[in-house]
mmCIF file of C-alpha atoms in Angstrom:
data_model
loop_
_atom_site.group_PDB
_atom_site.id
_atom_site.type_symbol
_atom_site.label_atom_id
_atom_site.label_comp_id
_atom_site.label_asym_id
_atom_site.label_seq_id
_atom_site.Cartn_x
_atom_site.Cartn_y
_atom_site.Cartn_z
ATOM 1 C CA UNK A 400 0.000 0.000 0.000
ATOM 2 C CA UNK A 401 1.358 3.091 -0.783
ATOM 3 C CA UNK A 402 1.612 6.587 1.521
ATOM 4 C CA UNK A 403 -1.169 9.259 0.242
ATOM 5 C CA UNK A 404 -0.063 12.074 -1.076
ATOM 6 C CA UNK A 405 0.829 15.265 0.835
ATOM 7 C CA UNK A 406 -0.682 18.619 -0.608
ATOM 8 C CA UNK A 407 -0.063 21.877 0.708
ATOM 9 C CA UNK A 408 -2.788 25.118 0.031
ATOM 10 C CA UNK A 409 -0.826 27.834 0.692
ATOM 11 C CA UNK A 410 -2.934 31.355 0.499
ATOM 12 C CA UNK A 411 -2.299 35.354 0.724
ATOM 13 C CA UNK A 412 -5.146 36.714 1.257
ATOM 14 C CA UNK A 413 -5.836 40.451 2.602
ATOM 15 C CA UNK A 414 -9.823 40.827 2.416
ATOM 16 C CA UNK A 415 -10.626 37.203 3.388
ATOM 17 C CA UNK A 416 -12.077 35.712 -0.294
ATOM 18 C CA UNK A 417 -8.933 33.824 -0.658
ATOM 19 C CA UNK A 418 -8.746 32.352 2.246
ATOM 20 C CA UNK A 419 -12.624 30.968 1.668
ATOM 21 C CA UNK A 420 -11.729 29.513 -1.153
ATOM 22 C CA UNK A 421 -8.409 27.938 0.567
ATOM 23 C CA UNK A 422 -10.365 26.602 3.134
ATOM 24 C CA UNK A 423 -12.427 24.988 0.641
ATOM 25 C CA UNK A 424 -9.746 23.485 -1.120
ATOM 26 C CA UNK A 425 -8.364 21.734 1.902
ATOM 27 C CA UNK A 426 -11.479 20.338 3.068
ATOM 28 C CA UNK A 427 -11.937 18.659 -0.686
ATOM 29 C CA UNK A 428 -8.283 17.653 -1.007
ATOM 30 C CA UNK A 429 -8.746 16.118 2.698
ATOM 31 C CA UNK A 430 -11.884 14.180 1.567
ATOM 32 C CA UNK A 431 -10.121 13.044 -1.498
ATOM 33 C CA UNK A 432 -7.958 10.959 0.352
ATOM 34 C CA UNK A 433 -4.265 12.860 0.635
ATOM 35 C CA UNK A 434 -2.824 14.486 3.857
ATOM 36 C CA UNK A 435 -3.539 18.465 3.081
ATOM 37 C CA UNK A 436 -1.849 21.343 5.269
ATOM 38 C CA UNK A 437 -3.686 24.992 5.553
ATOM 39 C CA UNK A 438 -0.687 27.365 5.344
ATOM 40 C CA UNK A 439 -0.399 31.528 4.682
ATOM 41 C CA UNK A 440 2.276 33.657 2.815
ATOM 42 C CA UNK A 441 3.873 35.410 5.625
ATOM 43 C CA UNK A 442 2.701 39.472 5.559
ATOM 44 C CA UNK A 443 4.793 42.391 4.244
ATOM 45 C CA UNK A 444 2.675 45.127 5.275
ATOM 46 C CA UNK A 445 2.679 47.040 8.714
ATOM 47 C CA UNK A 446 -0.450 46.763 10.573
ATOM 48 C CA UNK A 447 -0.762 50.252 10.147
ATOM 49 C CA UNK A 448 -1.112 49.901 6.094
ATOM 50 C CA UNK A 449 -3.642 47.384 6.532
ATOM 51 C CA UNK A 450 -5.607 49.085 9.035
ATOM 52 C CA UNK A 451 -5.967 52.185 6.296
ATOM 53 C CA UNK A 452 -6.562 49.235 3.384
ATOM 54 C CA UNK A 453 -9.509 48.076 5.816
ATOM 55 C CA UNK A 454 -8.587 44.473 5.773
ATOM 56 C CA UNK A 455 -9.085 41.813 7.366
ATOM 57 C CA UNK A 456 -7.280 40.381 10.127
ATOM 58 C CA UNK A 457 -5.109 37.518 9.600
ATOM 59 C CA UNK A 458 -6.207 33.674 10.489
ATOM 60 C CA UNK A 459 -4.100 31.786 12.727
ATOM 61 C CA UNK A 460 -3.038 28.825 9.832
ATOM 62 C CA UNK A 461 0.994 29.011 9.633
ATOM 63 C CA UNK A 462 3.437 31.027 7.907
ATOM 64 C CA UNK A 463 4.728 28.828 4.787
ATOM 65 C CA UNK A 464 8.608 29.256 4.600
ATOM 66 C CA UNK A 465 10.608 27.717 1.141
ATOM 67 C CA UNK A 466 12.093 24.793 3.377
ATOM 68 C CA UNK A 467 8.310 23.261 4.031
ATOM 69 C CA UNK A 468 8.046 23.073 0.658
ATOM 70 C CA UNK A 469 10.340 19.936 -0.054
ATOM 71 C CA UNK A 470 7.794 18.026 2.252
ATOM 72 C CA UNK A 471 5.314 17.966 0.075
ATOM 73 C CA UNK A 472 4.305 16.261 -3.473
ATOM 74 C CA UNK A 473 2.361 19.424 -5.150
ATOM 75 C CA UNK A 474 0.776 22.918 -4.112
ATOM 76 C CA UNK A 475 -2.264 24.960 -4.564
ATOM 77 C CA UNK A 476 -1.274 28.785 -4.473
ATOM 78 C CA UNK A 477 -4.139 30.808 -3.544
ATOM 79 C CA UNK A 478 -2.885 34.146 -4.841
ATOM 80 C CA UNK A 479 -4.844 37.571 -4.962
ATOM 81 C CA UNK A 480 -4.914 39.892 -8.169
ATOM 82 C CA UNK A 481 -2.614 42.989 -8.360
ATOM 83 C CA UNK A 482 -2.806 44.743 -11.282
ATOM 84 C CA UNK A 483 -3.617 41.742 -13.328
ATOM 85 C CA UNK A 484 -0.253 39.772 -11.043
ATOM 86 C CA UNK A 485 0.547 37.875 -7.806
ATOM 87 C CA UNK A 486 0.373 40.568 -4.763
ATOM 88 C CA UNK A 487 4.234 41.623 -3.673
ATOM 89 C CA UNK A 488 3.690 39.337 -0.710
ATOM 90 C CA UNK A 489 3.506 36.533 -2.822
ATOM 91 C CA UNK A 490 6.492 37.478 -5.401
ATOM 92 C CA UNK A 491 8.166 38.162 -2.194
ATOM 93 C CA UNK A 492 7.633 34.661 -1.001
ATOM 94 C CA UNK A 493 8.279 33.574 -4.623
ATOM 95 C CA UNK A 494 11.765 35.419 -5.030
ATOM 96 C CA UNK A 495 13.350 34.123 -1.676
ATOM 97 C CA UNK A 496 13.832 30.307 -3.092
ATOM 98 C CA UNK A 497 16.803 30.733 -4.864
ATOM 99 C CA UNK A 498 18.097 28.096 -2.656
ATOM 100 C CA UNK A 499 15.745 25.784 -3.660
ATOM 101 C CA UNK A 500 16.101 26.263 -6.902
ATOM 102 C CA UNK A 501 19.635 25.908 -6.887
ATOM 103 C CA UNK A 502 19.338 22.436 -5.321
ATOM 104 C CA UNK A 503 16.474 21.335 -7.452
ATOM 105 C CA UNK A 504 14.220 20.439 -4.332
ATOM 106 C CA UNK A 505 11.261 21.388 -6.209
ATOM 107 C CA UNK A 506 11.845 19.117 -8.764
ATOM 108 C CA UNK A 507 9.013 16.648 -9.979
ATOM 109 C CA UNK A 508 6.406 18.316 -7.644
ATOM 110 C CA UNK A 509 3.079 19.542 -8.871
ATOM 111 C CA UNK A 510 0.880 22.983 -8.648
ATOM 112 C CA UNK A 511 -2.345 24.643 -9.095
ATOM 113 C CA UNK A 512 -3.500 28.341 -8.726
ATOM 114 C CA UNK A 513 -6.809 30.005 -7.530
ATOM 115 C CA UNK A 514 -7.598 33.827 -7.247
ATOM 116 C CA UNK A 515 -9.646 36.543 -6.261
ATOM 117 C CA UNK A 516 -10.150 39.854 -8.545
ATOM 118 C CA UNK A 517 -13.077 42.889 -7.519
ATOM 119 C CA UNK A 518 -14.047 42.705 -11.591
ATOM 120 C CA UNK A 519 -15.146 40.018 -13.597
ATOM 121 C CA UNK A 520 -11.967 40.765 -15.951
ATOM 122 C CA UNK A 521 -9.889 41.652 -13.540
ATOM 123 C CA UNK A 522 -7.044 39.346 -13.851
ATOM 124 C CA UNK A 523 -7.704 36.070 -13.124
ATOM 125 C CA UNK A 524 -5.995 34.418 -15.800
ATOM 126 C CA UNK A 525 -3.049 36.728 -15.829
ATOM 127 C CA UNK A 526 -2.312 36.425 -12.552
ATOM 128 C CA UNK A 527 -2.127 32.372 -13.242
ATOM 129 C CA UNK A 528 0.167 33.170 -16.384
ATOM 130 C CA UNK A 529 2.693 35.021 -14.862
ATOM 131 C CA UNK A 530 3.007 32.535 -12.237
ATOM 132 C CA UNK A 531 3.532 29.573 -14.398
ATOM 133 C CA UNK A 532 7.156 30.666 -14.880
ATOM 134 C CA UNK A 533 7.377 30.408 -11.687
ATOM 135 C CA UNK A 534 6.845 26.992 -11.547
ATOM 136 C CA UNK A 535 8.732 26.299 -14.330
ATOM 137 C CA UNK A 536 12.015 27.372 -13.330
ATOM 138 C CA UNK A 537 12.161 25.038 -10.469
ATOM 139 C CA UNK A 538 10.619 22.356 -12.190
ATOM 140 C CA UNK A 539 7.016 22.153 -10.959
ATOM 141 C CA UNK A 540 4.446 20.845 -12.874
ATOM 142 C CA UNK A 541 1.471 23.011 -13.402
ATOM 143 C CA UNK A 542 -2.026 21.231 -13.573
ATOM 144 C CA UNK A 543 -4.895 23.040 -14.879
ATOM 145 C CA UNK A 544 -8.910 23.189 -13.839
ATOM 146 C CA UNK A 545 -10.466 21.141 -16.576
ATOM 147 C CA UNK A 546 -13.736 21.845 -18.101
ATOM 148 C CA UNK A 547 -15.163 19.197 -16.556
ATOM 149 C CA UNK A 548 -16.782 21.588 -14.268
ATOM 150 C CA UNK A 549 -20.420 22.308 -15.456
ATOM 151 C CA UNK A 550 -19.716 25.351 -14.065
ATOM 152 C CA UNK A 551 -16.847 27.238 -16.017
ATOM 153 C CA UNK A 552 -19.688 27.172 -19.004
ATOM 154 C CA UNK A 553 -22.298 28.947 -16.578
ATOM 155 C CA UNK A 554 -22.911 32.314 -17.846
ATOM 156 C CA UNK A 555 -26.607 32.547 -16.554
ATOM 157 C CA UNK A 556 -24.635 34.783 -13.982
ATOM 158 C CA UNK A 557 -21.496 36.403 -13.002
ATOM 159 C CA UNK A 558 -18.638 33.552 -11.818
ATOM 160 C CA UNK A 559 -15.132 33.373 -11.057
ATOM 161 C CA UNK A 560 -12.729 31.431 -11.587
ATOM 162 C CA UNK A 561 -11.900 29.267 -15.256
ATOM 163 C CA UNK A 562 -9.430 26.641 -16.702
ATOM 164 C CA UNK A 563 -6.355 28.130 -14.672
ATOM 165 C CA UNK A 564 -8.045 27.464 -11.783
ATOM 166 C CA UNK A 565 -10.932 28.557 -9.287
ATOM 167 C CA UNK A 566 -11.762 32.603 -8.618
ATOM 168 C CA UNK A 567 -13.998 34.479 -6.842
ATOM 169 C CA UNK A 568 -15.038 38.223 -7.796
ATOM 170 C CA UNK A 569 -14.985 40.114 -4.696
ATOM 171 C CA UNK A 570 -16.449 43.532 -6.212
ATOM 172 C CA UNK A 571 -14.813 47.133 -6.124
ATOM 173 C CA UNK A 572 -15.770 47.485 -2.206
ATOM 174 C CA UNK A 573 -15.181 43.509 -1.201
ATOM 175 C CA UNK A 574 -18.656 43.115 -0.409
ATOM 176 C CA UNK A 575 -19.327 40.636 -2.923
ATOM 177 C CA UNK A 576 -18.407 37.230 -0.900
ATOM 178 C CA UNK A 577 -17.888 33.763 -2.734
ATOM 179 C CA UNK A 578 -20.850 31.730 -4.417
ATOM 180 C CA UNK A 579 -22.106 28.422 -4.540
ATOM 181 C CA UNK A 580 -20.827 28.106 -7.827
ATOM 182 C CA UNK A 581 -17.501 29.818 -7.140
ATOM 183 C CA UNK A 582 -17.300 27.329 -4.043
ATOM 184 C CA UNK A 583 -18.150 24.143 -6.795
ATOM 185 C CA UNK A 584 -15.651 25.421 -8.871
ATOM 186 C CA UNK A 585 -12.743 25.540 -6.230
ATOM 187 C CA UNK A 586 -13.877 21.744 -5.109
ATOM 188 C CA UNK A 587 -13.696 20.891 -8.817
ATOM 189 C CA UNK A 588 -10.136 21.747 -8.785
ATOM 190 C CA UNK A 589 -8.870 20.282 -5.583
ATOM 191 C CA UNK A 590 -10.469 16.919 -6.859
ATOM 192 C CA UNK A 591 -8.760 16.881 -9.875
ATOM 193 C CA UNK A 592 -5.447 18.055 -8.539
ATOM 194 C CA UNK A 593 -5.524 15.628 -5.462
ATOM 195 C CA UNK A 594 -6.583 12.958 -8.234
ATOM 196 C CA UNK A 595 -3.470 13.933 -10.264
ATOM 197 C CA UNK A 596 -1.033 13.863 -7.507
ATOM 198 C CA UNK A 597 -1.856 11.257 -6.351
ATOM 199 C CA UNK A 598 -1.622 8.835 -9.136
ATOM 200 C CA UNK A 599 1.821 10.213 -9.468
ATOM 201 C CA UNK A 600 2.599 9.242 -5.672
ATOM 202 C CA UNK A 601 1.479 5.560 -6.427
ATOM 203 C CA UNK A 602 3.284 5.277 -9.555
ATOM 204 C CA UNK A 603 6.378 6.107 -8.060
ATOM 205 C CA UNK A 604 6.149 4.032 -4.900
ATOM 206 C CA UNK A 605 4.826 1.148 -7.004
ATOM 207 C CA UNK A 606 8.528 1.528 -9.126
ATOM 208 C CA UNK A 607 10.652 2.546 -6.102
ATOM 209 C CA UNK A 608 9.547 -1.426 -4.543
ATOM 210 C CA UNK A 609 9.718 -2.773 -7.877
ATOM 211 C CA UNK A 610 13.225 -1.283 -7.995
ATOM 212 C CA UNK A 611 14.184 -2.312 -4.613
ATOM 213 C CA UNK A 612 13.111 -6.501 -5.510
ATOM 214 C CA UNK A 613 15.022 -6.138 -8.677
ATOM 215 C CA UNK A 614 17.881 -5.204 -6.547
ATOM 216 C CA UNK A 615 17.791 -7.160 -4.048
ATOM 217 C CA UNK A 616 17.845 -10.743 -6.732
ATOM 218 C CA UNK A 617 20.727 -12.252 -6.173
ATOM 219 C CA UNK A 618 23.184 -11.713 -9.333
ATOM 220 C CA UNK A 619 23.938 -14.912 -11.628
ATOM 221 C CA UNK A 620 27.201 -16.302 -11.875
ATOM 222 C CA UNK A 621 28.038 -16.753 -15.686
ATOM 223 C CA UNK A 622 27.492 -19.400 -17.406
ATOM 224 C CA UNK A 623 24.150 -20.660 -15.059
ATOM 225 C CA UNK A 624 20.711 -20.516 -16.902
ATOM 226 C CA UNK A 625 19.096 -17.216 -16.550
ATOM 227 C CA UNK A 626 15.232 -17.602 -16.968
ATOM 228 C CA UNK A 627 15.598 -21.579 -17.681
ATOM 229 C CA UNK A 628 17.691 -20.312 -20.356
ATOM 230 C CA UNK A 629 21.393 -21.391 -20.705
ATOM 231 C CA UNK A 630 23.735 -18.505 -21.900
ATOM 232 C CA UNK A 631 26.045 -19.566 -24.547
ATOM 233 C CA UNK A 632 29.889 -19.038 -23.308
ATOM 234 C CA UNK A 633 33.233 -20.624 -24.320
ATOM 235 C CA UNK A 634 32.640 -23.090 -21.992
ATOM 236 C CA UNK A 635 29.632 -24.369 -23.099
ATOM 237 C CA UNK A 636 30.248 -23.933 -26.263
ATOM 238 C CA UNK A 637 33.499 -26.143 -26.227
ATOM 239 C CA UNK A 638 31.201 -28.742 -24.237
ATOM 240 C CA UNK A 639 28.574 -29.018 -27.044
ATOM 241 C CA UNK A 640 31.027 -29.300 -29.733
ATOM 242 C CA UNK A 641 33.239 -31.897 -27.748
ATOM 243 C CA UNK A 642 36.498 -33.486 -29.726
ATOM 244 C CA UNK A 643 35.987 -30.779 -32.030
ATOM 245 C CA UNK A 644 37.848 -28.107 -29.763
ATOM 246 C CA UNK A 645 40.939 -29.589 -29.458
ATOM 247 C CA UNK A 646 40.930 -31.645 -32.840
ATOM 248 C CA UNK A 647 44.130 -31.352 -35.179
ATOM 249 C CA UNK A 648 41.910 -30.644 -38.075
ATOM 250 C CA UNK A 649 40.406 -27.352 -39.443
ATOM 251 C CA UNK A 650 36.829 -26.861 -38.162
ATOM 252 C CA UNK A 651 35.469 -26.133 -41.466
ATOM 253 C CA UNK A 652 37.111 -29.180 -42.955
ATOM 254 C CA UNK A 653 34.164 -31.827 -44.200
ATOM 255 C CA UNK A 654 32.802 -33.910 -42.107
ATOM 256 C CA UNK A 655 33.774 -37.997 -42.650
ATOM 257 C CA UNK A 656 31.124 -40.166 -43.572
ATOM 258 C CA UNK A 657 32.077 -44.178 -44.196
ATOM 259 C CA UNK A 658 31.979 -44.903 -47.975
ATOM 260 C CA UNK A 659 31.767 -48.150 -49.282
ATOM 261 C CA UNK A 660 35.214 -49.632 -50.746
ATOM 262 C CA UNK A 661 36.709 -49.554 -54.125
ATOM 263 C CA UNK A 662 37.813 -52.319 -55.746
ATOM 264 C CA UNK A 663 41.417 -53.478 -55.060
ATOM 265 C CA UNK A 664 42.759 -52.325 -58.594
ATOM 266 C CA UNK A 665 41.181 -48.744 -58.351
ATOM 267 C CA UNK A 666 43.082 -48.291 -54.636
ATOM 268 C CA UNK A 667 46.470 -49.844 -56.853
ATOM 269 C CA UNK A 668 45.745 -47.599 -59.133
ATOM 270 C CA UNK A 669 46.172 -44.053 -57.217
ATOM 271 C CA UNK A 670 49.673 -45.975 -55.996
ATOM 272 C CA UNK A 671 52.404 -43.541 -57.896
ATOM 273 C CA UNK A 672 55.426 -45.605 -59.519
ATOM 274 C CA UNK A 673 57.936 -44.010 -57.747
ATOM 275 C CA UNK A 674 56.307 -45.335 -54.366
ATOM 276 C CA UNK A 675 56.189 -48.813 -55.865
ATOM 277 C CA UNK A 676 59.569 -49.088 -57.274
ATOM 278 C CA UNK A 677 61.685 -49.382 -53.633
ATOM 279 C CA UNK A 678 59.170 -52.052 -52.688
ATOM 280 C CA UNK A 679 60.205 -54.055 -55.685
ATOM 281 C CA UNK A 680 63.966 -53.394 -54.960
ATOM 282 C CA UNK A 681 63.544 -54.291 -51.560
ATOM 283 C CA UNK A 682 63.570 -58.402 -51.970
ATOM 284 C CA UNK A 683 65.083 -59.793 -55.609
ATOM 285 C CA UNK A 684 62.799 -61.761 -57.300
ATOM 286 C CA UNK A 685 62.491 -63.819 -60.001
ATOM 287 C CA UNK A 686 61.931 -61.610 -63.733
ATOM 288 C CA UNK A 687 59.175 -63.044 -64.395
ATOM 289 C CA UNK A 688 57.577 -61.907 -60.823
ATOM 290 C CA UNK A 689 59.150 -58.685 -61.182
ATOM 291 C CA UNK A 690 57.332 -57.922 -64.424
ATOM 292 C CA UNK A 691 53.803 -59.017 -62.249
ATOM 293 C CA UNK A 692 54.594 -57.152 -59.764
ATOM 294 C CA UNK A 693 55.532 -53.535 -61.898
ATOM 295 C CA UNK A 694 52.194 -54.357 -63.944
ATOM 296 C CA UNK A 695 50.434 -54.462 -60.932
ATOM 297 C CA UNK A 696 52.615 -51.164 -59.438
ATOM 298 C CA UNK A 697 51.515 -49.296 -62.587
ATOM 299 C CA UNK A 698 48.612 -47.472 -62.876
ATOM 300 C CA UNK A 699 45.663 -48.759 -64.418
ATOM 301 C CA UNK A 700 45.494 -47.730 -68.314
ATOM 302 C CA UNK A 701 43.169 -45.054 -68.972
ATOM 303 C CA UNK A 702 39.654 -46.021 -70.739
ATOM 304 C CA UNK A 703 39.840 -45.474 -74.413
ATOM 305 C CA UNK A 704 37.475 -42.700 -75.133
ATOM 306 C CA UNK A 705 34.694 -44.213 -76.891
ATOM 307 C CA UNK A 706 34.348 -43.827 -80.802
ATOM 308 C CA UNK A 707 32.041 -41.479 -81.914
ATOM 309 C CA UNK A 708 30.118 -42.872 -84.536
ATOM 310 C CA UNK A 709 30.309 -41.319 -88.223
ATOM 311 C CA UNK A 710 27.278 -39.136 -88.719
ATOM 312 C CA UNK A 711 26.511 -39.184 -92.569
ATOM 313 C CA UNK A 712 27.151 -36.039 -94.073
ATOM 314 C CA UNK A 713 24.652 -33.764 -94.505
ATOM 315 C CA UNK A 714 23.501 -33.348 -97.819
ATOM 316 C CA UNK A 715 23.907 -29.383 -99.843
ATOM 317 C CA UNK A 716 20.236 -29.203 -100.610
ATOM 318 C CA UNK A 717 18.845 -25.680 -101.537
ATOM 319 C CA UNK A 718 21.101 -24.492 -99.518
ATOM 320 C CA UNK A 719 24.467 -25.255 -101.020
ATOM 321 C CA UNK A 720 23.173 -24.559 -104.152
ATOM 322 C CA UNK A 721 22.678 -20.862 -103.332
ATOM 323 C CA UNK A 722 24.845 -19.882 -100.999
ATOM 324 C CA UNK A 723 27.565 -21.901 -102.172
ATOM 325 C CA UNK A 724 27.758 -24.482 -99.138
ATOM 326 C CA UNK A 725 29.540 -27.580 -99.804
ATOM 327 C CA UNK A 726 28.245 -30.627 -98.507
ATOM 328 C CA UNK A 727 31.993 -31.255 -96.806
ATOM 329 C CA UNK A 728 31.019 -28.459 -94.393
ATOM 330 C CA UNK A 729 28.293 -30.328 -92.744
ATOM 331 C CA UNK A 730 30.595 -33.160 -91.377
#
């Protein structure tokens, strides 16, 4: 069984919209079975500034710092529009991981985005383009909101939030708070993202153990079968051929085969007469013996070739008679 994957939402949020749809998100990634932390972008703003931007006071879910980040398998960002971009608190956040970057620690990991704008063109989809660089300088995988949300096609009213991920449309004074279809949207996206991630957690602890039994088989000495099949080696080799290894003959030289034997005067005859001529010096013997013996030392008279047969001459014909053949010719 494999460990569930671990999913951080990690929100700025100044008028309390983002941190709705955080909350949101963590309560669908929870029920989609990974292990989901509720974290916030640490503040750059004095109290003082906030107190004249009216907004609201802070919840009491952690400050994120770039070292939590290696503990977990993807990210949702929940980032609030500026200007059609991330707030400074959250390029802030974003430009003090150098050192992560420069180890790769946010290598292979995954990430989603959700915003809040006060118009319904406000930014949204900016804000999740210029943070996709972001992600893909340290290596992050971005995963989109699909379609498959019967809301993103909704336009019998005003709704945030599309493909790049969930929204909410606060309005110019922040009154406007986050709808049911906003809030369907955001738990659309967490679904599909925890469904993502996770799939990529179980594939990789499914290779990591198939890995680790590959590793652990003990290694195979040459020459012993490998899956009931013997490799061939010099060894074997030499054992399957046998005599042939070591024999004093060429291996391509034809293989011997018993032939039936020739008659006693064809073996005399491939005798030469120089090798029969000491073995009739050897012992004196009578002439008459001598002359047996050399006629039976000397190779067997060649077979007259056979006589070809006169053909009769052709005769001239027409032929000869007008193109001045001669029947001589035709022999």
């Amino acid at each position: 069984m494999h460990r569930p994957a671990k999913i951080a939402v990690i929100y700025y949020s100044t008028y309390g919209h983002v941190r709705t749809l955080a909350e949101t998100l963590a309560e669908e990634v929870k029920a989609s079975g990974a292990e989901v932390t509720l974290l916030q972008i640490p503040e750059i703003l004095s109290d003082e500034i906030r107190g004249k931007m009216h907004a609201a006071p802070r919840a009491e879910y952690p400050n994120v710092t770039g070292e939590m980040l290696k503990e977990f398998d993807g990210f949702l960002f929940g980032i609030p529009t500026r200007y059609g971009r991330a707030a400074a608190a959250v390029s802030a956040f974003f430009d003090a991981t150098g050192g992560l970057w420069a180890t790769g620690a946010l290598v292979g990991k995954f990430a989603g985005v959700f915003s809040s704008t006060a118009s319904q063109h406000g930014g949204q989809e900016t804000t999740a383009l210029t943070t996709i660089p972001f992600f893909v300088h340290h290596g992050i995988s971005f995963v989109p909101c699909p379609y498959t949300a019967p809301e993103l096609t909704d336009n019998s009213e005003v709704v945030g939030g599309g493909p790049y991920g969930a929204g909410a449309i606060a309005g110019g004074d922040g009154s406007r708070q986050v709808t049911a279809k906003e809030t369907a949207i955001a738990k659309h996206q967490a679904k599909h993202f925890t469904k993502i991630v996770s799939q990529f957690v179980a594939g990789a602890s499914a290779l990591a153990k198939q890995s680790a039994a590959t590793t652990a088989t003990p290694a195979v000495a040459a020459g012993e079968p490998v899956l009931a099949k013997a490799i061939p080696t010099t060894a074997t080799t030499a054992a399957a051929t046998g005599a042939q290894e070591s024999a004093p003959y060429a291996v391509d030289a034809p293989a011997t085969t018993e032939v039936a034997k020739e008659p006693a005067a064809a073996a005399a005859s491939t005798e030469t007469p120089a090798a029969a001529a000491p073995a009739a010096t050897a012992e004196p013997t009578p002439a008459p013996k001598e002359e047996s013996a050399a006629a039976a030392a000397a190779p067997a008279p060649a077979a007259a070739p056979a006589v070809k047969k006169e053909q009769p001459k052709k005769k001239s014909g027409l032929f000869a008679s007008c193109c001045g053949g001669s029947a001589k010719n035709y022999d």
